[in-house]
Short mmCIF file of C-alpha atoms in Angstrom, two decimals:
data_model
loop_
_atom_site.label_atom_id
_atom_site.label_comp_id
_atom_site.label_asym_id
_atom_site.label_seq_id
_atom_site.Cartn_x
_atom_site.Cartn_y
_atom_site.Cartn_z
CA MET A 1 -38.56 119.05 -68.61
CA SER A 2 -39.45 117.73 -72.03
CA ALA A 3 -41.58 114.66 -72.47
CA ALA A 4 -39.84 111.35 -72.89
CA THR A 5 -39.77 109.76 -76.31
CA GLU A 6 -39.90 106.00 -76.77
CA PHE A 7 -36.59 105.07 -78.38
CA ALA A 8 -37.66 101.43 -78.56
CA LEU A 9 -40.30 99.37 -76.80
CA GLY A 10 -39.84 99.92 -73.06
CA LEU A 11 -36.81 102.18 -73.56
CA MET A 12 -37.41 105.90 -73.01
CA VAL A 13 -34.94 108.66 -73.91
CA GLN A 14 -35.32 112.31 -72.98
CA ARG A 15 -33.17 115.45 -72.91
CA THR A 16 -30.21 113.76 -74.60
CA PRO A 17 -29.24 113.14 -78.22
CA VAL A 18 -28.99 109.54 -79.43
CA PRO A 19 -27.14 107.46 -80.31
CA LEU A 20 -24.34 108.12 -77.87
CA ARG A 21 -20.96 106.42 -77.73
CA LEU A 22 -19.98 104.25 -74.78
CA SER A 23 -16.38 105.29 -75.35
CA ASP A 24 -17.31 108.91 -74.48
CA TYR A 25 -17.57 107.82 -70.82
CA ARG A 26 -14.91 106.60 -68.38
CA LEU A 27 -16.90 105.51 -65.29
CA ILE A 28 -20.24 103.77 -64.80
CA CYS A 29 -21.82 103.85 -61.34
CA PHE A 30 -24.45 101.33 -60.30
CA ASP A 31 -26.87 101.13 -57.44
CA MET A 32 -27.07 97.52 -56.22
CA ASP A 33 -30.46 96.49 -54.82
CA SER A 34 -33.13 96.18 -57.53
CA THR A 35 -30.58 97.49 -60.05
CA LEU A 36 -27.52 95.25 -60.37
CA ILE A 37 -29.33 92.52 -58.43
CA ASN A 38 -32.93 91.31 -58.34
CA ILE A 39 -33.72 91.84 -54.64
CA GLU A 40 -33.76 94.41 -51.86
CA CYS A 41 -31.36 92.66 -49.50
CA VAL A 42 -32.66 94.32 -46.33
CA ASP A 43 -36.18 93.05 -47.07
CA GLU A 44 -34.98 89.50 -47.64
CA ILE A 45 -32.85 89.48 -44.47
CA ALA A 46 -35.90 90.63 -42.50
CA ASP A 47 -37.75 87.55 -43.71
CA ALA A 48 -35.62 85.56 -41.25
CA THR A 49 -37.24 87.40 -38.34
CA GLY A 50 -40.76 87.42 -39.77
CA LYS A 51 -40.60 91.18 -40.38
CA LYS A 52 -40.24 91.27 -44.17
CA ALA A 53 -43.57 93.00 -44.79
CA GLU A 54 -42.81 95.72 -42.24
CA VAL A 55 -39.31 96.36 -43.56
CA ALA A 56 -40.38 96.17 -47.21
CA ALA A 57 -43.05 98.82 -46.66
CA ILE A 58 -40.41 101.22 -45.29
CA THR A 59 -38.05 100.37 -48.16
CA GLU A 60 -40.73 101.02 -50.78
CA ALA A 61 -41.73 104.36 -49.26
CA THR A 62 -38.08 105.40 -49.07
CA MET A 63 -37.28 104.44 -52.66
CA ARG A 64 -40.37 106.31 -53.88
CA GLY A 65 -39.15 109.43 -52.04
CA GLU A 66 -42.06 109.43 -49.59
CA ILE A 67 -39.61 109.09 -46.69
CA ALA A 68 -36.97 111.76 -47.24
CA ASP A 69 -34.50 110.84 -44.48
CA PHE A 70 -32.73 107.79 -45.91
CA LYS A 71 -30.37 107.44 -42.97
CA GLU A 72 -33.13 107.29 -40.37
CA SER A 73 -35.14 104.95 -42.59
CA LEU A 74 -32.20 102.58 -42.88
CA ARG A 75 -31.51 102.69 -39.15
CA GLN A 76 -35.15 101.76 -38.50
CA ARG A 77 -34.97 98.84 -40.90
CA VAL A 78 -31.61 97.57 -39.63
CA ALA A 79 -32.89 97.69 -36.04
CA LEU A 80 -35.56 95.21 -37.11
CA LEU A 81 -32.82 92.81 -38.27
CA LYS A 82 -31.53 92.24 -34.74
CA GLY A 83 -31.08 88.52 -34.12
CA VAL A 84 -30.57 87.50 -37.76
CA THR A 85 -27.71 85.01 -37.97
CA GLU A 86 -24.80 84.85 -40.37
CA ALA A 87 -26.31 81.60 -41.66
CA ASP A 88 -29.53 83.49 -42.49
CA MET A 89 -27.49 86.08 -44.39
CA ALA A 90 -25.63 83.37 -46.29
CA GLY A 91 -28.96 81.81 -47.24
CA VAL A 92 -30.21 85.08 -48.73
CA ARG A 93 -26.97 85.46 -50.66
CA SER A 94 -26.93 81.93 -52.06
CA GLU A 95 -30.65 81.24 -52.53
CA ARG A 96 -32.29 84.61 -53.36
CA LEU A 97 -29.68 86.99 -54.76
CA GLN A 98 -29.33 86.92 -58.53
CA LEU A 99 -27.78 89.38 -60.94
CA SER A 100 -30.34 91.41 -62.85
CA PRO A 101 -30.85 90.36 -66.48
CA GLY A 102 -28.24 91.98 -68.68
CA ALA A 103 -26.00 93.06 -65.78
CA GLN A 104 -23.07 90.90 -66.80
CA ALA A 105 -23.34 91.84 -70.47
CA LEU A 106 -23.46 95.58 -69.69
CA VAL A 107 -20.55 95.49 -67.25
CA GLN A 108 -18.44 93.47 -69.69
CA ALA A 109 -19.21 95.89 -72.54
CA CYS A 110 -18.27 98.84 -70.33
CA LYS A 111 -14.99 97.25 -69.33
CA GLN A 112 -14.18 96.40 -72.93
CA ALA A 113 -14.78 100.06 -73.81
CA GLY A 114 -12.31 101.13 -71.10
CA LEU A 115 -14.74 102.23 -68.39
CA LYS A 116 -14.20 101.61 -64.69
CA VAL A 117 -17.13 100.28 -62.68
CA LEU A 118 -18.36 101.57 -59.31
CA LEU A 119 -20.99 99.86 -57.15
CA VAL A 120 -22.32 102.39 -54.63
CA SER A 121 -25.10 101.12 -52.44
CA GLY A 122 -27.33 102.04 -49.55
CA GLY A 123 -27.28 98.30 -48.90
CA PHE A 124 -24.61 96.20 -47.27
CA THR A 125 -21.02 95.17 -47.94
CA TYR A 126 -21.88 91.53 -47.16
CA PHE A 127 -23.73 91.40 -50.48
CA ALA A 128 -21.87 94.15 -52.35
CA GLU A 129 -18.54 92.37 -52.03
CA HIS A 130 -20.16 89.19 -53.37
CA VAL A 131 -21.46 91.12 -56.38
CA ARG A 132 -18.01 92.69 -56.83
CA GLY A 133 -16.61 89.19 -57.25
CA LEU A 134 -19.31 88.08 -59.67
CA LEU A 135 -18.82 91.08 -61.98
CA ASP A 136 -15.17 92.04 -61.37
CA ILE A 137 -16.23 95.50 -60.18
CA ASP A 138 -13.46 98.06 -59.58
CA PHE A 139 -14.84 100.10 -56.67
CA VAL A 140 -17.43 99.37 -53.98
CA ARG A 141 -19.00 101.52 -51.27
CA ALA A 142 -21.81 100.23 -49.03
CA ASN A 143 -22.84 99.97 -45.39
CA VAL A 144 -21.46 97.51 -42.84
CA LEU A 145 -23.88 95.57 -40.64
CA GLU A 146 -22.63 95.09 -37.09
CA MET A 147 -22.37 91.42 -36.13
CA LYS A 148 -21.36 89.90 -32.81
CA ASP A 149 -20.90 86.17 -32.28
CA GLY A 150 -22.43 85.50 -35.69
CA VAL A 151 -25.62 87.48 -35.01
CA LEU A 152 -26.72 90.91 -36.23
CA THR A 153 -26.98 93.49 -33.45
CA GLY A 154 -29.45 95.76 -35.25
CA ALA A 155 -26.82 98.46 -35.78
CA MET A 156 -24.28 99.47 -38.42
CA VAL A 157 -20.57 100.16 -38.17
CA ASP A 158 -19.21 103.65 -38.90
CA GLN A 159 -16.59 103.73 -41.64
CA PRO A 160 -13.71 106.14 -42.33
CA TRP A 161 -15.80 108.04 -44.90
CA GLY A 162 -18.88 108.37 -42.67
CA ASP A 163 -21.79 106.53 -41.10
CA ILE A 164 -24.30 105.61 -43.82
CA CYS A 165 -24.15 105.58 -47.62
CA ASP A 166 -27.22 107.67 -48.48
CA GLY A 167 -28.00 109.70 -51.59
CA ALA A 168 -25.54 112.46 -50.73
CA GLU A 169 -22.78 109.90 -50.10
CA LYS A 170 -23.52 108.15 -53.38
CA ARG A 171 -23.03 111.44 -55.20
CA ARG A 172 -19.88 112.24 -53.23
CA THR A 173 -18.44 108.79 -53.89
CA MET A 174 -19.03 109.03 -57.63
CA LEU A 175 -17.34 112.44 -57.74
CA GLU A 176 -14.48 111.19 -55.56
CA VAL A 177 -13.80 108.22 -57.82
CA ALA A 178 -14.06 110.45 -60.89
CA SER A 179 -11.49 112.78 -59.34
CA LEU A 180 -9.17 109.87 -58.60
CA LEU A 181 -9.48 108.77 -62.22
CA GLY A 182 -8.82 112.32 -63.44
CA ILE A 183 -12.13 112.57 -65.29
CA ALA A 184 -15.03 115.03 -65.33
CA PRO A 185 -18.51 114.23 -63.93
CA ALA A 186 -19.74 114.53 -67.52
CA GLN A 187 -17.79 111.33 -68.27
CA CYS A 188 -19.78 109.37 -65.67
CA ILE A 189 -22.90 107.25 -66.16
CA ALA A 190 -25.14 106.69 -63.12
CA VAL A 191 -27.68 103.85 -63.04
CA GLY A 192 -30.31 103.43 -60.31
CA ASP A 193 -33.94 102.85 -59.43
CA GLY A 194 -34.74 104.75 -56.21
CA SER A 195 -34.90 108.33 -54.98
CA ASN A 196 -31.59 107.96 -53.11
CA ASP A 197 -29.93 107.50 -56.53
CA LEU A 198 -31.11 110.89 -57.80
CA PRO A 199 -28.21 112.97 -56.36
CA MET A 200 -25.55 110.95 -58.20
CA MET A 201 -27.73 110.73 -61.30
CA ALA A 202 -28.09 114.52 -61.35
CA ALA A 203 -24.31 114.98 -61.07
CA SER A 204 -23.47 112.49 -63.83
CA GLY A 205 -23.09 113.02 -67.54
CA LEU A 206 -25.75 110.39 -68.29
CA SER A 207 -28.47 109.24 -65.89
CA VAL A 208 -30.21 105.89 -66.37
CA ALA A 209 -33.32 104.65 -64.55
CA PHE A 210 -33.73 100.87 -64.44
CA HIS A 211 -37.24 99.55 -63.71
CA ALA A 212 -37.37 102.58 -61.46
CA LYS A 213 -39.81 104.44 -59.25
CA PRO A 214 -41.92 107.07 -61.11
CA ARG A 215 -39.94 110.09 -59.86
CA VAL A 216 -36.66 108.51 -60.92
CA ARG A 217 -38.00 107.58 -64.36
CA ALA A 218 -39.18 111.16 -64.84
CA GLU A 219 -35.83 112.72 -63.94
CA ALA A 220 -33.50 110.29 -65.74
CA GLN A 221 -32.25 110.90 -69.26
CA ILE A 222 -32.77 107.24 -70.16
CA ALA A 223 -35.35 104.90 -68.60
CA ILE A 224 -35.20 101.15 -69.13
CA ASN A 225 -38.74 100.06 -68.29
CA GLN A 226 -38.70 96.64 -69.92
CA GLY A 227 -35.92 94.11 -70.41
CA GLY A 228 -32.44 93.95 -68.95
CA LEU A 229 -29.68 96.37 -68.07
CA ASP A 230 -27.93 95.61 -71.35
CA ARG A 231 -30.69 97.51 -73.14
CA LEU A 232 -28.56 100.59 -72.40
CA LEU A 233 -26.30 99.31 -75.19
CA GLU A 234 -29.13 100.02 -77.64
CA VAL A 235 -28.55 103.73 -76.93
CA LEU A 236 -24.83 103.70 -76.23
CA ARG A 237 -23.22 102.42 -79.42
#
């Protein structure tokens, strides 16, 4: 691996020629939590039960790659959400969730250049579908929290594609959507911040780390360490 070079302040580029053309790509795939949006939703939901610190510590260790089994990590965290109400969830969505700086500008530029947009998240559909509406995203895959009588049970609901959207499922989803679009993986951009994003980033034509964990920054072709998501447009002309 060659050392990264600073393309501009807070914008690192390695192992790829620049500038690149946005029109060379046909699909851009985003992680959600701490990438397209400013929060880790599972941590904020846990605040309603007084367990935010406990859940956040597991999330941080998982995103850094210190906990390798994402599925078990997520099950542990979701179990701690038992008793959270739908009203609590709505409060997180309305009061804490914000789009990351530059998210709207980057998505709009991609759409104008003819790219489709995929949100693929180890988080939850409750928030992912909200973000889909805000950004007019084409495809979404995320996990479903089980709720009974307006209260979280501490479990998740299996879906037709599988049980939990982990790193392997993120990669598979990106490749599945690419296949449906009739494009090669080399025509995909993958943007993320945590270790569970690395499988799809490795399979993509261009991997982008956004305010990411050290391992992810080291393995990505482009690392945005300062500023918003739209800084990718400084490299992709």
